[in-house]
PDB file of C-alpha atoms in Angstrom:
ATOM      1  CA  MET A   1      53.767-274.341 -91.859  1.00 46.00           C
ATOM      2  CA  VAL A   2      51.395-273.691 -88.971  1.00 49.00           C
ATOM      3  CA  SER A   3      50.981-270.115 -87.870  1.00 61.00           C
ATOM      4  CA  TRP A   4      49.030-268.738 -84.960  1.00 67.00           C
ATOM      5  CA  PRO A   5      46.064-266.461 -85.744  1.00 66.00           C
ATOM      6  CA  GLY A   6      47.079-262.935 -86.571  1.00 74.00           C
ATOM      7  CA  SER A   7      50.696-263.754 -87.400  1.00 78.00           C
ATOM      8  CA  ARG A   8      50.256-262.900 -91.057  1.00 79.00           C
ATOM      9  CA  ARG A   9      48.680-259.584 -90.169  1.00 79.00           C
ATOM     10  CA  ILE A  10      51.575-258.759 -87.851  1.00 81.00           C
ATOM     11  CA  GLN A  11      54.071-259.773 -90.523  1.00 77.00           C
ATOM     12  CA  ALA A  12      52.324-257.596 -93.089  1.00 80.00           C
ATOM     13  CA  THR A  13      52.409-254.662 -90.677  1.00 77.00           C
ATOM     14  CA  LEU A  14      56.099-255.103 -89.957  1.00 74.00           C
ATOM     15  CA  GLN A  15      56.841-255.135 -93.680  1.00 78.00           C
ATOM     16  CA  LYS A  16      55.277-251.729 -94.247  1.00 81.00           C
ATOM     17  CA  GLU A  17      57.858-249.161 -95.226  1.00 84.00           C
ATOM     18  CA  MET A  18      57.175-246.638 -92.459  1.00 90.00           C
ATOM     19  CA  VAL A  19      57.108-249.369 -89.819  1.00 91.00           C
ATOM     20  CA  ARG A  20      60.416-250.796 -91.032  1.00 93.00           C
ATOM     21  CA  GLU A  21      62.014-247.338 -90.970  1.00 94.00           C
ATOM     22  CA  PHE A  22      60.665-246.691 -87.473  1.00 95.00           C
ATOM     23  CA  LEU A  23      62.069-249.992 -86.202  1.00 95.00           C
ATOM     24  CA  ALA A  24      65.392-249.372 -87.966  1.00 95.00           C
ATOM     25  CA  GLU A  25      65.787-245.964 -86.322  1.00 96.00           C
ATOM     26  CA  PHE A  26      64.802-247.459 -82.977  1.00 97.00           C
ATOM     27  CA  MET A  27      67.355-250.269 -83.189  1.00 96.00           C
ATOM     28  CA  SER A  28      70.237-248.233 -84.616  1.00 96.00           C
ATOM     29  CA  THR A  29      69.779-245.475 -82.025  1.00 97.00           C
ATOM     30  CA  TYR A  30      69.514-248.067 -79.266  1.00 97.00           C
ATOM     31  CA  VAL A  31      72.807-249.662 -80.316  1.00 97.00           C
ATOM     32  CA  MET A  32      74.585-246.299 -80.545  1.00 97.00           C
ATOM     33  CA  MET A  33      73.320-245.148 -77.149  1.00 98.00           C
ATOM     34  CA  VAL A  34      74.059-248.379 -75.293  1.00 98.00           C
ATOM     35  CA  PHE A  35      77.707-248.250 -76.360  1.00 98.00           C
ATOM     36  CA  GLY A  36      77.976-244.488 -75.824  1.00 98.00           C
ATOM     37  CA  LEU A  37      76.280-244.276 -72.424  1.00 98.00           C
ATOM     38  CA  GLY A  38      78.074-247.409 -71.281  1.00 98.00           C
ATOM     39  CA  ALA A  39      81.380-245.707 -72.022  1.00 97.00           C
ATOM     40  CA  VAL A  40      80.287-242.653 -70.013  1.00 98.00           C
ATOM     41  CA  ALA A  41      79.286-244.898 -67.115  1.00 97.00           C
ATOM     42  CA  HIS A  42      82.761-246.414 -67.081  1.00 97.00           C
ATOM     43  CA  MET A  43      84.335-242.955 -66.994  1.00 96.00           C
ATOM     44  CA  VAL A  44      82.094-241.658 -64.185  1.00 96.00           C
ATOM     45  CA  LEU A  45      81.906-244.774 -62.036  1.00 96.00           C
ATOM     46  CA  GLY A  46      85.267-246.388 -62.752  1.00 92.00           C
ATOM     47  CA  ASN A  47      87.492-244.172 -60.573  1.00 85.00           C
ATOM     48  CA  ASP A  48      89.824-243.435 -63.500  1.00 81.00           C
ATOM     49  CA  ILE A  49      90.516-247.155 -63.866  1.00 89.00           C
ATOM     50  CA  TYR A  50      87.873-248.504 -66.225  1.00 92.00           C
ATOM     51  CA  GLY A  51      87.092-245.506 -68.388  1.00 92.00           C
ATOM     52  CA  SER A  52      88.287-242.183 -69.782  1.00 95.00           C
ATOM     53  CA  TYR A  53      87.136-239.254 -71.897  1.00 95.00           C
ATOM     54  CA  LEU A  54      88.796-240.860 -74.901  1.00 96.00           C
ATOM     55  CA  GLY A  55      86.843-244.020 -74.134  1.00 96.00           C
ATOM     56  CA  VAL A  56      83.602-242.012 -74.243  1.00 97.00           C
ATOM     57  CA  ASN A  57      84.474-240.654 -77.668  1.00 97.00           C
ATOM     58  CA  LEU A  58      85.349-244.117 -78.933  1.00 98.00           C
ATOM     59  CA  GLY A  59      82.162-245.560 -77.470  1.00 97.00           C
ATOM     60  CA  PHE A  60      79.917-243.048 -79.199  1.00 98.00           C
ATOM     61  CA  GLY A  61      81.956-242.996 -82.406  1.00 97.00           C
ATOM     62  CA  PHE A  62      81.998-246.716 -82.987  1.00 97.00           C
ATOM     63  CA  GLY A  63      78.494-247.013 -81.571  1.00 97.00           C
ATOM     64  CA  VAL A  64      77.448-244.840 -84.493  1.00 97.00           C
ATOM     65  CA  THR A  65      79.353-247.114 -86.869  1.00 96.00           C
ATOM     66  CA  MET A  66      77.534-250.172 -85.521  1.00 96.00           C
ATOM     67  CA  GLY A  67      74.207-248.359 -85.767  1.00 95.00           C
ATOM     68  CA  VAL A  68      74.904-247.615 -89.411  1.00 91.00           C
ATOM     69  CA  HIS A  69      75.483-251.273 -90.139  1.00 91.00           C
ATOM     70  CA  MET A  70      72.317-252.099 -88.213  1.00 92.00           C
ATOM     71  CA  ALA A  71      69.931-249.954 -90.251  1.00 90.00           C
ATOM     72  CA  GLY A  72      71.764-248.184 -93.057  1.00 83.00           C
ATOM     73  CA  ASN A  73      69.960-250.048 -95.825  1.00 84.00           C
ATOM     74  CA  ILE A  74      66.499-249.580 -94.312  1.00 90.00           C
ATOM     75  CA  SER A  75      66.113-246.073 -92.929  1.00 89.00           C
ATOM     76  CA  GLY A  76      69.563-244.653 -93.570  1.00 85.00           C
ATOM     77  CA  ALA A  77      70.296-244.919 -89.828  1.00 89.00           C
ATOM     78  CA  HIS A  78      70.071-241.233 -89.040  1.00 94.00           C
ATOM     79  CA  MET A  79      70.082-241.777 -85.248  1.00 95.00           C
ATOM     80  CA  ASN A  80      69.961-237.996 -84.951  1.00 96.00           C
ATOM     81  CA  ALA A  81      66.886-235.766 -85.045  1.00 97.00           C
ATOM     82  CA  ALA A  82      69.022-232.852 -86.267  1.00 97.00           C
ATOM     83  CA  VAL A  83      70.163-234.837 -89.297  1.00 95.00           C
ATOM     84  CA  THR A  84      66.584-235.903 -89.994  1.00 95.00           C
ATOM     85  CA  PHE A  85      65.448-232.284 -89.693  1.00 96.00           C
ATOM     86  CA  ALA A  86      68.125-231.079 -92.113  1.00 94.00           C
ATOM     87  CA  SER A  87      67.198-233.860 -94.542  1.00 91.00           C
ATOM     88  CA  CYS A  88      63.575-232.720 -94.556  1.00 94.00           C
ATOM     89  CA  ALA A  89      64.365-229.006 -94.597  1.00 95.00           C
ATOM     90  CA  LEU A  90      66.716-229.402 -97.564  1.00 91.00           C
ATOM     91  CA  GLY A  91      64.147-231.419 -99.486  1.00 88.00           C
ATOM     92  CA  ARG A  92      65.858-234.778 -99.310  1.00 85.00           C
ATOM     93  CA  MET A  93      63.144-236.509 -97.340  1.00 91.00           C
ATOM     94  CA  PRO A  94      59.383-235.887 -97.026  1.00 95.00           C
ATOM     95  CA  TRP A  95      58.266-234.148 -93.843  1.00 95.00           C
ATOM     96  CA  LYS A  96      55.729-236.896 -93.164  1.00 95.00           C
ATOM     97  CA  LYS A  97      58.625-239.157 -92.181  1.00 95.00           C
ATOM     98  CA  PHE A  98      60.091-236.700 -89.681  1.00 97.00           C
ATOM     99  CA  PRO A  99      57.883-237.722 -86.710  1.00 96.00           C
ATOM    100  CA  VAL A 100      58.338-241.423 -87.546  1.00 96.00           C
ATOM    101  CA  TYR A 101      62.128-241.166 -87.538  1.00 96.00           C
ATOM    102  CA  VAL A 102      62.296-238.956 -84.449  1.00 97.00           C
ATOM    103  CA  LEU A 103      59.898-241.138 -82.471  1.00 97.00           C
ATOM    104  CA  GLY A 104      61.981-244.205 -83.279  1.00 97.00           C
ATOM    105  CA  GLN A 105      65.171-242.392 -82.269  1.00 97.00           C
ATOM    106  CA  PHE A 106      63.701-241.061 -79.035  1.00 98.00           C
ATOM    107  CA  LEU A 107      62.315-244.428 -77.980  1.00 98.00           C
ATOM    108  CA  GLY A 108      65.569-246.179 -78.842  1.00 97.00           C
ATOM    109  CA  SER A 109      67.525-243.659 -76.803  1.00 98.00           C
ATOM    110  CA  PHE A 110      65.112-243.905 -73.863  1.00 98.00           C
ATOM    111  CA  VAL A 111      65.239-247.717 -73.784  1.00 98.00           C
ATOM    112  CA  ALA A 112      69.044-247.607 -74.060  1.00 98.00           C
ATOM    113  CA  SER A 113      69.118-245.316 -71.003  1.00 98.00           C
ATOM    114  CA  ALA A 114      66.974-247.781 -69.080  1.00 98.00           C
ATOM    115  CA  THR A 115      69.305-250.591 -70.166  1.00 98.00           C
ATOM    116  CA  ILE A 116      72.420-248.796 -68.920  1.00 98.00           C
ATOM    117  CA  TYR A 117      70.652-247.859 -65.681  1.00 98.00           C
ATOM    118  CA  GLY A 118      69.804-251.501 -65.107  1.00 97.00           C
ATOM    119  CA  LEU A 119      73.286-252.778 -65.968  1.00 97.00           C
ATOM    120  CA  PHE A 120      75.070-250.238 -63.773  1.00 97.00           C
ATOM    121  CA  TYR A 121      72.448-249.903 -61.032  1.00 97.00           C
ATOM    122  CA  MET A 122      74.591-251.378 -58.272  1.00 97.00           C
ATOM    123  CA  ALA A 123      77.651-249.391 -59.370  1.00 97.00           C
ATOM    124  CA  ILE A 124      75.614-246.157 -59.425  1.00 97.00           C
ATOM    125  CA  LEU A 125      74.326-246.734 -55.893  1.00 96.00           C
ATOM    126  CA  HIS A 126      77.799-247.667 -54.640  1.00 96.00           C
ATOM    127  CA  PHE A 127      79.414-244.596 -56.224  1.00 96.00           C
ATOM    128  CA  SER A 128      76.741-242.135 -55.098  1.00 94.00           C
ATOM    129  CA  GLY A 129      76.058-243.564 -51.665  1.00 93.00           C
ATOM    130  CA  GLY A 130      72.487-244.298 -52.659  1.00 92.00           C
ATOM    131  CA  GLN A 131      71.726-240.672 -53.566  1.00 93.00           C
ATOM    132  CA  LEU A 132      70.873-239.895 -57.186  1.00 96.00           C
ATOM    133  CA  THR A 133      72.282-236.390 -57.672  1.00 95.00           C
ATOM    134  CA  VAL A 134      72.880-234.048 -60.589  1.00 96.00           C
ATOM    135  CA  THR A 135      75.715-231.962 -59.124  1.00 93.00           C
ATOM    136  CA  GLY A 136      78.599-232.616 -56.757  1.00 92.00           C
ATOM    137  CA  ARG A 137      81.462-235.076 -56.589  1.00 93.00           C
ATOM    138  CA  THR A 138      79.149-238.089 -56.620  1.00 95.00           C
ATOM    139  CA  ALA A 139      76.789-236.828 -59.314  1.00 96.00           C
ATOM    140  CA  THR A 140      75.609-239.525 -61.716  1.00 97.00           C
ATOM    141  CA  ALA A 141      73.053-237.752 -63.912  1.00 97.00           C
ATOM    142  CA  GLY A 142      75.895-236.885 -66.297  1.00 96.00           C
ATOM    143  CA  ILE A 143      76.082-240.549 -67.279  1.00 97.00           C
ATOM    144  CA  PHE A 144      72.909-240.038 -69.276  1.00 98.00           C
ATOM    145  CA  ALA A 145      72.658-236.411 -70.434  1.00 98.00           C
ATOM    146  CA  THR A 146      74.912-233.373 -70.886  1.00 97.00           C
ATOM    147  CA  TYR A 147      75.290-230.525 -68.383  1.00 97.00           C
ATOM    148  CA  LEU A 148      77.126-227.219 -68.645  1.00 95.00           C
ATOM    149  CA  PRO A 149      80.327-226.740 -66.624  1.00 94.00           C
ATOM    150  CA  ASP A 150      80.469-223.730 -64.322  1.00 92.00           C
ATOM    151  CA  TYR A 151      82.580-221.622 -66.687  1.00 95.00           C
ATOM    152  CA  MET A 152      80.050-221.825 -69.538  1.00 96.00           C
ATOM    153  CA  THR A 153      76.966-219.666 -70.062  1.00 95.00           C
ATOM    154  CA  LEU A 154      73.729-220.793 -71.674  1.00 96.00           C
ATOM    155  CA  TRP A 155      74.217-218.879 -74.918  1.00 96.00           C
ATOM    156  CA  TRP A 156      77.877-219.776 -75.273  1.00 97.00           C
ATOM    157  CA  GLY A 157      76.715-223.359 -74.911  1.00 97.00           C
ATOM    158  CA  PHE A 158      74.104-222.794 -77.607  1.00 98.00           C
ATOM    159  CA  LEU A 159      76.765-221.483 -79.997  1.00 98.00           C
ATOM    160  CA  ASN A 160      78.993-224.457 -79.195  1.00 97.00           C
ATOM    161  CA  GLU A 161      76.268-226.991 -79.937  1.00 98.00           C
ATOM    162  CA  MET A 162      75.229-225.165 -83.103  1.00 98.00           C
ATOM    163  CA  LEU A 163      78.793-224.957 -84.417  1.00 98.00           C
ATOM    164  CA  LEU A 164      79.652-228.567 -83.604  1.00 98.00           C
ATOM    165  CA  THR A 165      76.511-229.896 -85.261  1.00 98.00           C
ATOM    166  CA  GLY A 166      77.198-227.672 -88.257  1.00 97.00           C
ATOM    167  CA  MET A 167      80.681-229.169 -88.501  1.00 97.00           C
ATOM    168  CA  LEU A 168      79.150-232.627 -88.300  1.00 97.00           C
ATOM    169  CA  GLN A 169      76.728-231.969 -91.144  1.00 95.00           C
ATOM    170  CA  LEU A 170      79.375-230.193 -93.233  1.00 95.00           C
ATOM    171  CA  CYS A 171      81.737-233.156 -92.982  1.00 94.00           C
ATOM    172  CA  LEU A 172      78.962-235.665 -93.625  1.00 90.00           C
ATOM    173  CA  PHE A 173      78.230-233.940 -96.926  1.00 88.00           C
ATOM    174  CA  ALA A 174      81.901-234.023 -97.873  1.00 90.00           C
ATOM    175  CA  ILE A 175      82.356-237.680 -96.958  1.00 89.00           C
ATOM    176  CA  THR A 176      79.474-238.728 -99.223  1.00 82.00           C
ATOM    177  CA  ASP A 177      79.890-236.246-102.098  1.00 85.00           C
ATOM    178  CA  LYS A 178      80.827-238.341-105.129  1.00 85.00           C
ATOM    179  CA  LYS A 179      81.774-235.213-107.092  1.00 86.00           C
ATOM    180  CA  ASN A 180      84.307-234.278-104.441  1.00 88.00           C
ATOM    181  CA  ASN A 181      86.587-236.663-102.532  1.00 88.00           C
ATOM    182  CA  PRO A 182      84.276-239.142-100.774  1.00 86.00           C
ATOM    183  CA  ALA A 183      85.179-241.972 -98.458  1.00 85.00           C
ATOM    184  CA  LEU A 184      86.022-245.217-100.239  1.00 88.00           C
ATOM    185  CA  GLN A 185      83.145-247.542-101.011  1.00 83.00           C
ATOM    186  CA  GLY A 186      82.329-249.624 -97.966  1.00 84.00           C
ATOM    187  CA  THR A 187      84.281-247.432 -95.517  1.00 90.00           C
ATOM    188  CA  GLN A 188      81.753-244.654 -94.989  1.00 88.00           C
ATOM    189  CA  ALA A 189      80.350-246.066 -91.736  1.00 93.00           C
ATOM    190  CA  LEU A 190      83.828-246.316 -90.235  1.00 96.00           C
ATOM    191  CA  VAL A 191      84.792-242.846 -91.429  1.00 95.00           C
ATOM    192  CA  ILE A 192      81.628-241.364 -89.899  1.00 94.00           C
ATOM    193  CA  GLY A 193      82.446-243.048 -86.603  1.00 97.00           C
ATOM    194  CA  ILE A 194      85.929-241.547 -86.729  1.00 97.00           C
ATOM    195  CA  LEU A 195      84.345-238.154 -87.426  1.00 97.00           C
ATOM    196  CA  ILE A 196      82.362-238.416 -84.178  1.00 97.00           C
ATOM    197  CA  VAL A 197      85.545-239.292 -82.291  1.00 98.00           C
ATOM    198  CA  ILE A 198      87.372-236.299 -83.824  1.00 97.00           C
ATOM    199  CA  ILE A 199      84.574-233.891 -82.872  1.00 97.00           C
ATOM    200  CA  GLY A 200      84.607-235.232 -79.322  1.00 97.00           C
ATOM    201  CA  VAL A 201      88.361-235.126 -78.692  1.00 97.00           C
ATOM    202  CA  SER A 202      88.835-231.691 -80.273  1.00 97.00           C
ATOM    203  CA  LEU A 203      85.639-229.758 -79.513  1.00 97.00           C
ATOM    204  CA  GLY A 204      83.592-231.653 -76.943  1.00 96.00           C
ATOM    205  CA  MET A 205      84.860-230.249 -73.652  1.00 95.00           C
ATOM    206  CA  ASN A 206      82.599-227.200 -73.303  1.00 96.00           C
ATOM    207  CA  THR A 207      79.178-228.844 -73.595  1.00 96.00           C
ATOM    208  CA  GLY A 208      79.756-232.586 -73.838  1.00 95.00           C
ATOM    209  CA  TYR A 209      78.942-232.362 -77.576  1.00 96.00           C
ATOM    210  CA  ALA A 210      75.394-233.675 -77.558  1.00 97.00           C
ATOM    211  CA  ILE A 211      75.006-232.530 -81.217  1.00 97.00           C
ATOM    212  CA  ASN A 212      71.867-234.627 -81.311  1.00 97.00           C
ATOM    213  CA  PRO A 213      68.448-234.057 -79.700  1.00 97.00           C
ATOM    214  CA  SER A 214      67.850-237.813 -79.768  1.00 97.00           C
ATOM    215  CA  ARG A 215      70.999-238.387 -77.730  1.00 97.00           C
ATOM    216  CA  ASP A 216      70.236-235.884 -74.954  1.00 98.00           C
ATOM    217  CA  LEU A 217      66.515-235.323 -74.319  1.00 98.00           C
ATOM    218  CA  PRO A 218      65.261-238.941 -73.948  1.00 98.00           C
ATOM    219  CA  PRO A 219      67.990-239.897 -71.425  1.00 98.00           C
ATOM    220  CA  ARG A 220      67.258-236.686 -69.512  1.00 98.00           C
ATOM    221  CA  LEU A 221      63.583-237.603 -69.363  1.00 98.00           C
ATOM    222  CA  PHE A 222      64.553-241.068 -68.157  1.00 98.00           C
ATOM    223  CA  THR A 223      66.630-239.680 -65.300  1.00 98.00           C
ATOM    224  CA  PHE A 224      63.737-237.418 -64.329  1.00 98.00           C
ATOM    225  CA  ILE A 225      61.480-240.462 -64.052  1.00 97.00           C
ATOM    226  CA  ALA A 226      64.078-242.793 -62.515  1.00 97.00           C
ATOM    227  CA  GLY A 227      64.725-240.696 -59.424  1.00 95.00           C
ATOM    228  CA  TRP A 228      67.036-237.786 -60.211  1.00 97.00           C
ATOM    229  CA  GLY A 229      64.033-235.477 -60.225  1.00 95.00           C
ATOM    230  CA  LYS A 230      63.446-232.046 -61.721  1.00 95.00           C
ATOM    231  CA  GLU A 231      67.054-231.048 -61.034  1.00 96.00           C
ATOM    232  CA  VAL A 232      67.926-232.621 -64.399  1.00 97.00           C
ATOM    233  CA  PHE A 233      66.307-229.533 -65.963  1.00 96.00           C
ATOM    234  CA  ARG A 234      68.441-227.104 -63.947  1.00 90.00           C
ATOM    235  CA  ASP A 235      69.739-223.867 -65.482  1.00 89.00           C
ATOM    236  CA  ASN A 236      67.328-224.248 -68.415  1.00 93.00           C
ATOM    237  CA  TRP A 237      70.075-226.037 -70.338  1.00 96.00           C
ATOM    238  CA  TRP A 238      67.851-228.938 -71.364  1.00 97.00           C
ATOM    239  CA  TRP A 239      66.380-227.195 -74.440  1.00 97.00           C
ATOM    240  CA  VAL A 240      69.739-226.160 -75.925  1.00 98.00           C
ATOM    241  CA  PRO A 241      70.855-229.680 -77.031  1.00 98.00           C
ATOM    242  CA  VAL A 242      67.432-229.949 -78.677  1.00 98.00           C
ATOM    243  CA  VAL A 243      67.238-226.661 -80.594  1.00 98.00           C
ATOM    244  CA  ALA A 244      70.878-225.745 -81.310  1.00 98.00           C
ATOM    245  CA  PRO A 245      71.669-228.969 -83.229  1.00 98.00           C
ATOM    246  CA  LEU A 246      68.637-228.436 -85.476  1.00 98.00           C
ATOM    247  CA  VAL A 247      69.867-224.977 -86.427  1.00 98.00           C
ATOM    248  CA  GLY A 248      73.475-226.131 -86.777  1.00 98.00           C
ATOM    249  CA  ALA A 249      72.716-229.121 -89.010  1.00 97.00           C
ATOM    250  CA  TYR A 250      70.592-227.009 -91.349  1.00 97.00           C
ATOM    251  CA  LEU A 251      73.206-224.253 -91.593  1.00 97.00           C
ATOM    252  CA  GLY A 252      75.996-226.793 -92.096  1.00 96.00           C
ATOM    253  CA  GLY A 253      74.127-228.322 -95.015  1.00 94.00           C
ATOM    254  CA  ILE A 254      73.431-224.921 -96.563  1.00 95.00           C
ATOM    255  CA  ILE A 255      77.080-223.861 -96.215  1.00 95.00           C
ATOM    256  CA  TYR A 256      78.312-226.979 -98.018  1.00 92.00           C
ATOM    257  CA  LEU A 257      75.883-226.462-100.861  1.00 91.00           C
ATOM    258  CA  VAL A 258      76.737-222.759-101.217  1.00 93.00           C
ATOM    259  CA  PHE A 259      80.520-223.000-100.879  1.00 94.00           C
ATOM    260  CA  ILE A 260      81.245-226.378-102.497  1.00 91.00           C
ATOM    261  CA  VAL A 261      78.405-227.600-104.712  1.00 84.00           C
ATOM    262  CA  ILE A 262      77.089-224.443-106.359  1.00 82.00           C
ATOM    263  CA  PRO A 263      80.479-222.896-107.292  1.00 84.00           C
ATOM    264  CA  ARG A 264      81.452-225.939-109.318  1.00 78.00           C
ATOM    265  CA  ASN A 265      78.205-225.702-111.320  1.00 74.00           C
ATOM    266  CA  PRO A 266      77.268-221.995-111.409  1.00 65.00           C
ATOM    267  CA  GLN A 267      75.428-222.294-114.724  1.00 56.00           C
ATOM    268  CA  ARG A 268      73.029-224.822-113.217  1.00 53.00           C
ATOM    269  CA  LEU A 269      72.057-222.781-110.210  1.00 49.00           C
ATOM    270  CA  GLU A 270      68.885-221.620-111.921  1.00 52.00           C
ATOM    271  CA  ASN A 271      67.852-225.243-112.423  1.00 52.00           C
ATOM    272  CA  SER A 272      67.373-225.673-108.680  1.00 47.00           C
ATOM    273  CA  MET A 273      63.881-224.672-107.774  1.00 41.00           C
ATOM    274  CA  VAL A 274      61.299-225.244-105.103  1.00 43.00           C
ATOM    275  CA  GLY A 275      58.729-227.741-106.307  1.00 43.00           C
ATOM    276  CA  GLU A 276      55.021-227.720-105.688  1.00 41.00           C
ATOM    277  CA  ASP A 277      55.508-229.770-102.558  1.00 46.00           C
ATOM    278  CA  ASN A 278      57.931-227.139-101.195  1.00 42.00           C
ATOM    279  CA  ARG A 279      60.875-229.502-101.581  1.00 40.00           C
ATOM    280  CA  ILE A 280      64.028-228.351-103.303  1.00 34.00           C
ATOM    281  CA  THR A 281      64.159-230.032-106.693  1.00 32.00           C
ATOM    282  CA  VAL A 282      67.722-231.015-107.549  1.00 33.00           C
ATOM    283  CA  LEU A 283      67.798-234.179-109.601  1.00 33.00           C
ATOM    284  CA  SER A 284      71.180-235.669-110.357  1.00 36.00           C
ATOM    285  CA  LYS A 285      70.361-236.954-113.831  1.00 36.00           C
ATOM    286  CA  ALA A 286      68.921-233.658-114.975  1.00 37.00           C
ATOM    287  CA  ASN A 287      71.499-231.596-113.086  1.00 40.00           C
ATOM    288  CA  PRO A 288      74.583-233.814-112.756  1.00 40.00           C
ATOM    289  CA  GLY A 289      76.506-231.334-110.655  1.00 42.00           C
ATOM    290  CA  MET A 290      73.888-230.809-108.001  1.00 39.00           C
ATOM    291  CA  PRO A 291      73.141-233.042-105.028  1.00 41.00           C
ATOM    292  CA  SER A 292      70.082-235.199-105.177  1.00 38.00           C
ATOM    293  CA  PRO A 293      67.930-236.898-102.561  1.00 36.00           C
ATOM    294  CA  LEU A 294      69.377-240.151-101.423  1.00 38.00           C
ATOM    295  CA  THR A 295      68.523-243.740-101.701  1.00 36.00           C
ATOM    296  CA  PRO A 296      69.218-246.131 -98.854  1.00 40.00           C
ATOM    297  CA  VAL A 297      72.753-247.466 -98.915  1.00 37.00           C
ATOM    298  CA  SER A 298      73.675-251.089 -99.095  1.00 36.00           C
ATOM    299  CA  ALA A 299      75.124-252.933 -96.149  1.00 34.00           C
ATOM    300  CA  THR A 300      78.596-252.610 -97.658  1.00 34.00           C
ATOM    301  CA  SER A 301      78.373-248.896 -98.371  1.00 34.00           C
ATOM    302  CA  ALA A 302      76.411-247.469 -95.477  1.00 36.00           C
ATOM    303  CA  THR A 303      77.064-243.803 -94.894  1.00 36.00           C
ATOM    304  CA  PRO A 304      75.705-242.264 -91.718  1.00 37.00           C
ATOM    305  CA  ALA A 305      75.756-238.995 -93.552  1.00 38.00           C
ATOM    306  CA  GLY A 306      72.745-239.908 -95.579  1.00 39.00           C
ATOM    307  CA  LEU A 307      73.240-237.080 -98.037  1.00 37.00           C
ATOM    308  CA  ALA A 308      75.293-238.909-100.597  1.00 34.00           C
ATOM    309  CA  LEU A 309      75.472-236.300-103.281  1.00 34.00           C
ATOM    310  CA  THR A 310      74.853-236.813-106.965  1.00 31.00           C
ATOM    311  CA  GLN A 311      73.172-240.166-106.533  1.00 34.00           C
ATOM    312  CA  PRO A 312      70.321-241.473-108.689  1.00 33.00           C
ATOM    313  CA  ILE A 313      66.807-240.223-108.127  1.00 32.00           C
ATOM    314  CA  PRO A 314      65.530-241.906-104.954  1.00 36.00           C
ATOM    315  CA  PRO A 315      62.709-244.399-104.782  1.00 38.00           C
ATOM    316  CA  SER A 316      59.235-243.310-103.842  1.00 38.00           C
ATOM    317  CA  SER A 317      59.947-244.180-100.238  1.00 42.00           C
ATOM    318  CA  GLY A 318      61.974-241.034 -99.802  1.00 43.00           C
ATOM    319  CA  SER A 319      64.228-242.641 -97.217  1.00 43.00           C
ATOM    320  CA  MET A 320      67.780-241.411 -96.965  1.00 41.00           C
ATOM    321  CA  PRO A 321      71.054-243.039 -96.232  1.00 44.00           C
ATOM    322  CA  ILE A 322      72.741-242.560 -92.992  1.00 42.00           C
ATOM    323  CA  GLU A 323      73.078-239.102 -91.848  1.00 42.00           C
ATOM    324  CA  HIS A 324      72.907-239.675 -88.197  1.00 41.00           C
ATOM    325  CA  PHE A 325      74.600-238.844 -84.991  1.00 41.00           C
TER     326      PHE A 325
END
């Protein structure tokens, strides 16, 4: 087989673990965001004919499911910087992978925003009269990022985003906890998608439920560059969907461990300790009742929650199963 010069070097680079995980996060986040933002575009631009709020929830929910199938066996398909942060903070993934995962997610989200802008460019101009605005009846910036309604304050919005992301992480732990009542083998990706839909239809009204820095900040940056201008950073809201989900995901994980995992194994609490690398050491074989770091899931058992509890000790790669958006 004839190959052009350098092809083997490129192939070897693409087969490196960190590169594969970066590309997996890029592709899975891109898929999720294209379906999600496309659903929002239909709601905003479709004059109540082609889209709805329920459609937005379904778009993001099943976009997550598709993203899980895209990359669940490679990177775990986090698709969510808050989930990646919680994974690192709780010792389930090395911190050196945090920037790799987040960069892949941010780039995937940014490119997805550009894709939706290109696909709906004519519809955006027709709807807005050629003016790219953030507020008003013909505002279109909300297709890409979240904005607070008039009745909400900044800190109430922060609490909303923190609570919703905490609920997300809490439920992700439960769905993948084999010592509890997990989703059936092979259904985890679908169940996680349904979880996103449930959060949206029941709790999403106040802030648009970003619950994911990778879902909100890159599209906002795109709109800033594409012509909406600095108004996309109005009211200083832009940092809340970045910081609040990080706090919420971490607290949600801690709450599940404290209220569900530890009480069923109180005698083994002392076996959990911080190792020399500052990671929490909780190995499932040594401590069967405690959660362990995860291994990537197979294509038939992908779980966007990525914290499948009580699984075997992970490989040296340290990658986790899906714990995404």
